[in-house]
XYZ file of C-alpha atoms in Angstrom:
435
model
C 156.199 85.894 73.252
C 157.443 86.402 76.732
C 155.588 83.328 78.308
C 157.397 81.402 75.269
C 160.520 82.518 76.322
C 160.438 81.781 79.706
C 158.719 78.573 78.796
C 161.719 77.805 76.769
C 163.858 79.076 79.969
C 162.054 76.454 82.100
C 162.756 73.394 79.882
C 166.046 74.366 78.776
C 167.168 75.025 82.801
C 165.234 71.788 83.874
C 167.969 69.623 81.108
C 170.802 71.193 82.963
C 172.199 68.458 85.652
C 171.661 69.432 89.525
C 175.674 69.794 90.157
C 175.977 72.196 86.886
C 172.820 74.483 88.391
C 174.439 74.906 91.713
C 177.887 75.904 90.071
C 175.856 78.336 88.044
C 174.218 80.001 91.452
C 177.735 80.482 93.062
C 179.040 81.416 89.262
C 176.400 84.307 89.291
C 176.248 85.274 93.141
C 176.928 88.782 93.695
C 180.560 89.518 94.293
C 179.188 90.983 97.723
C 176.661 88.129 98.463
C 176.985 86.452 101.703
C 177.648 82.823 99.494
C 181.204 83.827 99.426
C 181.526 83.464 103.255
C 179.644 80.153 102.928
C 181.760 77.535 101.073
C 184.991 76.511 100.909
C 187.324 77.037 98.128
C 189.326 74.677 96.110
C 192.471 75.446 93.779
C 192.913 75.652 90.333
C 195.856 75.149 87.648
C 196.324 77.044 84.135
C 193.786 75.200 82.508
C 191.454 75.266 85.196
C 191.380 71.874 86.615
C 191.465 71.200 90.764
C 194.881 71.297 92.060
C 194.692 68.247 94.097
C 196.698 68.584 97.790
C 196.995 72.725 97.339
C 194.940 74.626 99.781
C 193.713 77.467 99.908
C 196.279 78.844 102.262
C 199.032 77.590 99.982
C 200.882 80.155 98.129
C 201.194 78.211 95.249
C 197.344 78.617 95.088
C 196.948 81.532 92.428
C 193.544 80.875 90.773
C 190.574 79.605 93.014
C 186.838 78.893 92.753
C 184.111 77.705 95.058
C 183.931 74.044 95.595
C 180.651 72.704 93.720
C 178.319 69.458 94.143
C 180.295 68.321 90.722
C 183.675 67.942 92.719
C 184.009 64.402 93.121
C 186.736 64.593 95.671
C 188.552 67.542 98.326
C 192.071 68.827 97.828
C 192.429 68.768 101.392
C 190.573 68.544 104.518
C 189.790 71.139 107.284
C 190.670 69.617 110.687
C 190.901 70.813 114.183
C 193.865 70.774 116.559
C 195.030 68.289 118.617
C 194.878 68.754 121.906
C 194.427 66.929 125.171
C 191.034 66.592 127.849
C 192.425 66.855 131.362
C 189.942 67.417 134.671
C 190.409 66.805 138.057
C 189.487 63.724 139.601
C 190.249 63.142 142.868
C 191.964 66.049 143.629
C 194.173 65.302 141.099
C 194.670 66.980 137.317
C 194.638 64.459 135.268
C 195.216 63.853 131.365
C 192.353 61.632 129.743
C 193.767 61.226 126.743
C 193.653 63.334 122.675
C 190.380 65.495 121.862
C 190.072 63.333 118.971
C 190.295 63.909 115.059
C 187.965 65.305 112.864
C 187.512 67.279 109.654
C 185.121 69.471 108.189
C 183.680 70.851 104.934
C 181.385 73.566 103.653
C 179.549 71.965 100.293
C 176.935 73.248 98.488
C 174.233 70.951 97.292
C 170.917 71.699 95.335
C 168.075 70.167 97.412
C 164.253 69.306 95.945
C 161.442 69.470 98.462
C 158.187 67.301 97.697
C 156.628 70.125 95.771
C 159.987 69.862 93.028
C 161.271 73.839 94.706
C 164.868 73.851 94.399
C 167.171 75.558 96.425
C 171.230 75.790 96.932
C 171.819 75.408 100.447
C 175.142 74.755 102.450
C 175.611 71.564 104.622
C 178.734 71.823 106.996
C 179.541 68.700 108.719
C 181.898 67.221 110.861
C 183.047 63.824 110.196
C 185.257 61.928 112.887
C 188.210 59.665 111.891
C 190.261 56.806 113.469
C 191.886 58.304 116.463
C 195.426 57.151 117.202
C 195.221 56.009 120.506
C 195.480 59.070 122.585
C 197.798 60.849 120.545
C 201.383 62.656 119.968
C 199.053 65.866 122.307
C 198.980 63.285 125.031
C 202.256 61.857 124.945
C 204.060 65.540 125.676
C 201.094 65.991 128.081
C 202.101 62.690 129.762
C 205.670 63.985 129.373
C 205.023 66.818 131.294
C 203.187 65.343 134.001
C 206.781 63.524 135.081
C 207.806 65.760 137.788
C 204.526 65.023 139.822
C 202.027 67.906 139.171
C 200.061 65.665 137.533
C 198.626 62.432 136.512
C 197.729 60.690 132.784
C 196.123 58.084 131.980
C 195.210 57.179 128.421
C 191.885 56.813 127.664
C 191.098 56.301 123.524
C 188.174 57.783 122.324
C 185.539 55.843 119.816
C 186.983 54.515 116.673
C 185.267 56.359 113.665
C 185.322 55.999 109.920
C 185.731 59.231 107.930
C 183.321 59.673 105.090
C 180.448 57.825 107.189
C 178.024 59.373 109.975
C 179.198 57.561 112.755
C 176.934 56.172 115.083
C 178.078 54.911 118.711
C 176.179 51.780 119.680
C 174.614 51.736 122.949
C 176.961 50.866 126.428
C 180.490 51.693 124.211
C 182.665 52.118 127.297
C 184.946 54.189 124.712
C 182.478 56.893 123.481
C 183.514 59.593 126.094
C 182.156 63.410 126.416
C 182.914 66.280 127.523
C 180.862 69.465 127.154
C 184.265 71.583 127.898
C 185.891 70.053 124.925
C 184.208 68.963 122.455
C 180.123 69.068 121.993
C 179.896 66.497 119.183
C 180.872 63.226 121.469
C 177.675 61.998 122.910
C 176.637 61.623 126.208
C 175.172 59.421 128.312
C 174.991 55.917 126.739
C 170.818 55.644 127.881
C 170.751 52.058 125.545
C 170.273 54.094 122.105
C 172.155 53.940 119.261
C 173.138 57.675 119.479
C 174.624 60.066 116.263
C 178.221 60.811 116.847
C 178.861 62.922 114.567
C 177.163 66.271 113.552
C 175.995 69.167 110.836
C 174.729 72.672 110.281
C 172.363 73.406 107.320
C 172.971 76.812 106.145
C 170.771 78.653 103.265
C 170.215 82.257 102.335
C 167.332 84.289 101.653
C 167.058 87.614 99.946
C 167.639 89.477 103.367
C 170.053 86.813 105.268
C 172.226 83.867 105.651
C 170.647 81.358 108.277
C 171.460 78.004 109.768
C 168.055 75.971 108.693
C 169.089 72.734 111.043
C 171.745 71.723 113.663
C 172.790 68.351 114.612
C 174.806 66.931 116.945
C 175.315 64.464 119.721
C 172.460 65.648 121.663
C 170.243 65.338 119.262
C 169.178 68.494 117.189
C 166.836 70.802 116.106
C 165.973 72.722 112.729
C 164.621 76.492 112.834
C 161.943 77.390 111.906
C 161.944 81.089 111.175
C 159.349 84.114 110.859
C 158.977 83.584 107.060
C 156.781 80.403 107.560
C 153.581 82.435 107.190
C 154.332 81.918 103.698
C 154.990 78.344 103.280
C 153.378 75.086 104.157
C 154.628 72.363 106.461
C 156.264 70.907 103.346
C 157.749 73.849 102.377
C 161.849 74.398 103.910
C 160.803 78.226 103.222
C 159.673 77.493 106.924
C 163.217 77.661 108.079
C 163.989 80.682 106.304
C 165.455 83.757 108.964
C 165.539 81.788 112.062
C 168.952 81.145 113.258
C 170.471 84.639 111.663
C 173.863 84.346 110.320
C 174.683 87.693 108.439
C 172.463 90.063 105.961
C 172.667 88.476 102.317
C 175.139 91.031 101.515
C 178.751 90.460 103.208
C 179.634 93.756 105.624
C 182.329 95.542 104.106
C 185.912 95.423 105.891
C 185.062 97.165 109.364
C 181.889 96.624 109.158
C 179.141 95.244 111.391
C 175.184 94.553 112.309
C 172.394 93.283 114.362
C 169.050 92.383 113.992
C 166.338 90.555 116.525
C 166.048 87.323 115.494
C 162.678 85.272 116.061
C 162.844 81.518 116.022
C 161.665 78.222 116.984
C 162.667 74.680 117.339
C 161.187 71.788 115.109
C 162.259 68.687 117.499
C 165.384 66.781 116.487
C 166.443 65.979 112.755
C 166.214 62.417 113.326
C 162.265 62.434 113.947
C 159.696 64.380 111.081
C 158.414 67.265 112.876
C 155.694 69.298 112.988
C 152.586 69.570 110.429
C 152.546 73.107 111.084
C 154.568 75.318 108.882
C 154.046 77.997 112.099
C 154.685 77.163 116.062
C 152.628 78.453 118.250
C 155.316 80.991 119.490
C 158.712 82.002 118.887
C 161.965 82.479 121.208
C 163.825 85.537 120.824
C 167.402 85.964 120.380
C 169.859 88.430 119.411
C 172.741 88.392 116.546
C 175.061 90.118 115.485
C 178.366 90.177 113.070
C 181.221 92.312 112.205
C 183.781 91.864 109.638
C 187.390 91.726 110.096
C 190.791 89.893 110.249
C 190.831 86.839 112.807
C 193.743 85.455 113.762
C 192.960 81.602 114.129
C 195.032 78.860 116.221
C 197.358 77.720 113.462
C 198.373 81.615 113.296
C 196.497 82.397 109.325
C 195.335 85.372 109.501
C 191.778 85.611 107.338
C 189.586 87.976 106.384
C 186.530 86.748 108.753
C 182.749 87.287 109.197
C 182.375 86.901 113.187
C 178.056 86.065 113.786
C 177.295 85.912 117.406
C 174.143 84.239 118.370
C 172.894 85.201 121.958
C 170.453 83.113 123.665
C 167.910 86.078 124.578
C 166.809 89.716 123.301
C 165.691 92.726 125.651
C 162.192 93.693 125.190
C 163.188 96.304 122.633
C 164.960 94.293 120.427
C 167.660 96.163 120.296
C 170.376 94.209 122.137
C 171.153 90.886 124.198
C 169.085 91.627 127.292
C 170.280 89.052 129.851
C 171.288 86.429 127.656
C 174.103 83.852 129.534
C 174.385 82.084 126.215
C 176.372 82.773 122.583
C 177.001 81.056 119.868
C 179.729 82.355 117.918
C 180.211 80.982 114.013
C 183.519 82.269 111.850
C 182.996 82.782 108.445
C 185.775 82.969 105.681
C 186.093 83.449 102.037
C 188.926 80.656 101.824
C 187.136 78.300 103.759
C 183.460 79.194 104.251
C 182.669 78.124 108.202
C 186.198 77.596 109.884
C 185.740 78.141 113.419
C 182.624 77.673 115.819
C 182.340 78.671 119.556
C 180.047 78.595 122.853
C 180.034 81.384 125.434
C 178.541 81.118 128.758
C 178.242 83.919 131.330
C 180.109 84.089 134.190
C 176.568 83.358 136.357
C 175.158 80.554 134.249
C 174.492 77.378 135.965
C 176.695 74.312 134.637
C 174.936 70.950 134.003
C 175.006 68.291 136.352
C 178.036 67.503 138.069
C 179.979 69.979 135.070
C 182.102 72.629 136.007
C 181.373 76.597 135.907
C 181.303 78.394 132.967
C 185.111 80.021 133.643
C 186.695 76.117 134.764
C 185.272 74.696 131.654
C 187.361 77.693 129.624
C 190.385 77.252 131.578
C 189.958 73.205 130.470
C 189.282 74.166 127.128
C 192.043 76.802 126.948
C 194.767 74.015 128.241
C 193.564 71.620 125.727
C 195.530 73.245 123.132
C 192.846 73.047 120.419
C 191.783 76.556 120.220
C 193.761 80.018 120.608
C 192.182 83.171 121.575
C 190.738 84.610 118.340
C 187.354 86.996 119.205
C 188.154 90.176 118.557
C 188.560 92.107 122.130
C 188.624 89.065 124.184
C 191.504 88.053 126.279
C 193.104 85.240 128.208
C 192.751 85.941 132.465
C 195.175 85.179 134.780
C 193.764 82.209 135.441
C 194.077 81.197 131.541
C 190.014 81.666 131.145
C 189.488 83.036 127.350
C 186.615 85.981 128.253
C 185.414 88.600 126.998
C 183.347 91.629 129.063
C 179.757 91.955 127.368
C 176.378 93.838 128.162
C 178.137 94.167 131.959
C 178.948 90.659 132.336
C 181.679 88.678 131.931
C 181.454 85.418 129.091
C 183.980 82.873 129.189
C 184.338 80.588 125.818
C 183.777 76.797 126.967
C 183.851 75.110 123.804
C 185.439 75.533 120.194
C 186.325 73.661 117.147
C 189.096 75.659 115.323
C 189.247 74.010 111.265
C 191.839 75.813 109.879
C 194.019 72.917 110.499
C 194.443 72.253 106.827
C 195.423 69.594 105.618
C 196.410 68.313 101.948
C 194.886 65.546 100.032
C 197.253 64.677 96.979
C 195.018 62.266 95.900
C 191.690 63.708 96.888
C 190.110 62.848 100.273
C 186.327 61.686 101.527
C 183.388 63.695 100.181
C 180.197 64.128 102.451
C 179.399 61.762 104.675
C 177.231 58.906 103.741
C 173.313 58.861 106.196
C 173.528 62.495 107.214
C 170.171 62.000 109.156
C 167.469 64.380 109.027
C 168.785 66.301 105.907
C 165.919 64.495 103.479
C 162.920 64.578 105.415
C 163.436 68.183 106.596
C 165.118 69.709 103.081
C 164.040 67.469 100.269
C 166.657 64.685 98.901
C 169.604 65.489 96.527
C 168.182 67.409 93.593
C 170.093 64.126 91.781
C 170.908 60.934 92.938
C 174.852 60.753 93.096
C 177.768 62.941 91.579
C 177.500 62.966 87.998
C-alpha cells in the first residue's frame, strides 16, 4: 500500500509544472531555513496578485512572498549606486568617467541534471544596461574638479543591453576595468570575445547554503565541494558544501558561526570540466556569518546575514590562519543577496601595475558607490574602509551595493538570456520557458 502511495506521489508530483514545484519548495521551506535569505521578494495586493512598481522597501508593501520561476516579470530592479572611477595618472587625480549601471536579481529556478534529479537552486546575476555617457556622478565630479585639484575627462563605458549576457567583442576601446571598482568589466582585450557580465549559483543542502558556480569577467569557476564522494561527474551533488554561505538554518538575531570549508575549482563555466566528480585535492578556506542589522549605502536598514569567505584556514581549522583574502556576501530577507564585497590585507601584493590593497579602498570609497556597512569596520583618515582582523589590517577594495531599488510600474527584464555555463554544469531549465 505504501509503495502505491508514493507511486501515486511520484506521478501526481511529476504532472505539476516546473515553476508551480519551485513555488511549492519556498511555500514549504522552514520559516527558519536559510531560503529566506536567498531570494528576493515581490509585493502583493488584497487578492494576492504582484503589485507591479512597489518594492519591498515601500511602505505601501503590506503582504509579500518570494519571487518564483512563474513570475513573468520584476516589480522593480535592484541596482547599484552611481558613482565615479578616478586614479591618478600623471601625477594628476583624475575622473574617468560613471561606474556604470547595472541591476541584479535573486530567482529561483528548478534545474534537471542528465540523470532527470531536480533541484531548486538560486541564480543571482548581474545584468549591465545602457550607460548614459558618463553620468549625472561625473558631471558634479567634473564640477568639483573646477578650482584645479583635479582633472576629468569623460570616458563612457561599453554599451550593454539589459535582459541579455553581454559579451564585449574583442579590441572594444570602450570596455574599461578596474579591479578597484568594479570586478565584472573585463580586462585585457587578448582578441576573445570575453563575458561582460556575471552570476553566482547558489543551492542548499541539508547542512548549508553554498555558492555552486561564480562567473564573471575573468572567467569563472564552479565548486566543487566535499560531498562529491557521493555523486558522479554528472551529478551537481558535486558542488554541494564548497563555497559555504550559512548553515541551512538562518542564525537567530545576534547570532553567528564558522565552519572549515574544503573546496575546489572546476575550470571556468564557459568550458565542461572535469570527468571526475572528486579533484585530486582540496583548498581550504574559512567562513563565517553573523546575523544582524546592516546599514546599506542608500541608508535601509535590513535585517542581514553577513558570510565572510577567507581565502585560507589555519591548520586546525578553527580560524582564518593567514588568509590576505575575503569575500564578503550580504544576505536579506527583502532582497535575498544585496550587497557583495572583497577584502584584501594590508600586506597583499596588488596585480600588475594596480594599486595596494588600502589605495584601491580609498578609490573605491571616493567612488560613491558603496558606504561603510561591515559591522565594526571603519573609514581611516585617509578615507580607507578597514577593518582590524586575526592581527592584520583588511581594507575593502571592491563592492557592489543593490539596494538601489528601483520601481518597475510595468514590470522590468527577467533573467538574462545565454547565462553561460549554467546548463552544462546544473542541468537545463526543469521546463523550457515561463509557463
Amino acid at each position: 500500500m505504501l509503495k502505491f502511495a508514493a507511486l501515486l506521489c511520484a506521478l501526481a508530483c511529476a504532472a505539476i509544472p516546473a515553476r508551480l514545484r519551485a513555488q511549492l519548495a519556498l511555500a514549504r521551506a522552514d520559516p527558519a531555513g536559510i531560503e529566506n535569505f536567498l531570494v528576493m521578494e515581490v509585493c502583493l495586493d488584497a487578492s494576492g496578485a504582484v503589485l507591479m512598481g512597489v518594492t519591498p522597501l515601500d511602505p505601501a508593501c503590506a503582504r509579500r512572498r518570494k519571487l518564483t520561476p512563474g513570475d513573468a516579470r520584476l516589480p522593480y530592479r535592484m541596482r547599484q549606486f552611481q558613482g565615479v572611477e578616478s586614479r591618478e595618472i600623471d601625477g594628476v587625480e583624475t575622473v574617468l568617467g560613471s561606474t556604470g549601471d547595472a541591476q541584479k536579481m535573486n530567482v529561483p529556478q528548478m534545474r534537471r541534471d542528465r540523470e532527470g534529479r531536480e533541484r531548486l537552486v538560486i541564480v543571482s546575476p548581474v545584468d549591465r544596461g545602457v550607460e548614459e555617457d558618463c553620468g549625472a556622478a561625473f558631471a558634479a565630479a567634473a564640477k568639483a574638479c573646477e578650482d584645479g585639484s583635479c582633472k576629468a575627462v569623460c570616458r563612457p563605458g561599453a554599451p550593454y543591453a539589459y535582459g541579455v549576457f553581454d559579451y564585449v567583442e574583442p579590441n572594444d576601446s570602450r570596455a574599461r576595468f578596474s579591479p578597484a571598482l568594479n570586478p565584472h568589466r573585463i580586462a585585457a582585450l587578448d582578441g576573445r570575445r570575453r563575458p561582460a557580465e556575471g552570476y553566482d549559483l547558489i543551492a542548499t543542502s541539508a547542512d548549508y547554503a553554498f555558492i555552486a558556480g561564480t562567473m564573471d569577467g575573468h572567467g569563472g569557476a564552479f565548486w566543487i565541494g566535499p560531498r562529491c564522494d557521493r555523486a558522479d561527474a554528472d551529478n551537481p551533488e558535486r558542488f554541494s558544501d564548497g563555497w559555504i554561505l550559512a548553515p541551512a538554518r538562518a542564525p537567530p538575531r545576534g547570532g553567528s558561526g564558522a565552519t572549515l570549508a574544503r573546496l575546489a575549482a572546476v575550470g571556468s563555466p564557459l568550458v565542461v570540466g572535469s570527468s571526475r566528480a572528486c579533484p585530486a585535492r582540496f583548498s581550504r578556506s574559512y567562513a563565517t556569518w553573523s546575523r544582524q542589522d546592516v546599514r546599506y549605502a542608500g541608508g535601509a536598514k535590513l535585517d542581514t546575514i553577513v558570510s565572510s569567505h577567507y581565502s585560507d584556514a589555519d591548520a586546525a581549522g578553527t580560524g582564518p590562519g593567514e588568509a590576505r583574502q575575503i569575500e564578503r556576501f550580504y544576505l536579506t530577507k527583502e532582497l535575498g543577496l544585496a550587497r557583495w564585497e572583497a577584502w584584501k590585507r594590508e600586506d597583499a601584493p596588488p596585480r600588475a601595475g594596480g594599486p595596494s590593497p588600502k589605495a584601491a579602498s580609498i578609490a573605491l570609497m571616493r567612488s560613491g558607490r558603496c558606504n561603510v556597512a561591515f559591522p565594526g569596520a571603519t573609514l581611516d583618515a585617509e578615507g580607507a574602509y578597514s577593518v582590524d582582523a586575526g592581527g592584520h589590517v583588511f581594507y575593502a577594495t571592491a563592492c557592489g551595493d543593490y539596494t538601489n531599488l528601483k520601481p518597475e510600474p510595468e514590470g522590468g527584464p527577467f533573467l538574462p538570456a545565454g547565462l553561460p555555463g549554467l546548463d552544462e554544469f546544473y542541468g537545463p531549465p526543469a521546463s523550457a520557458g515561463r509557463e
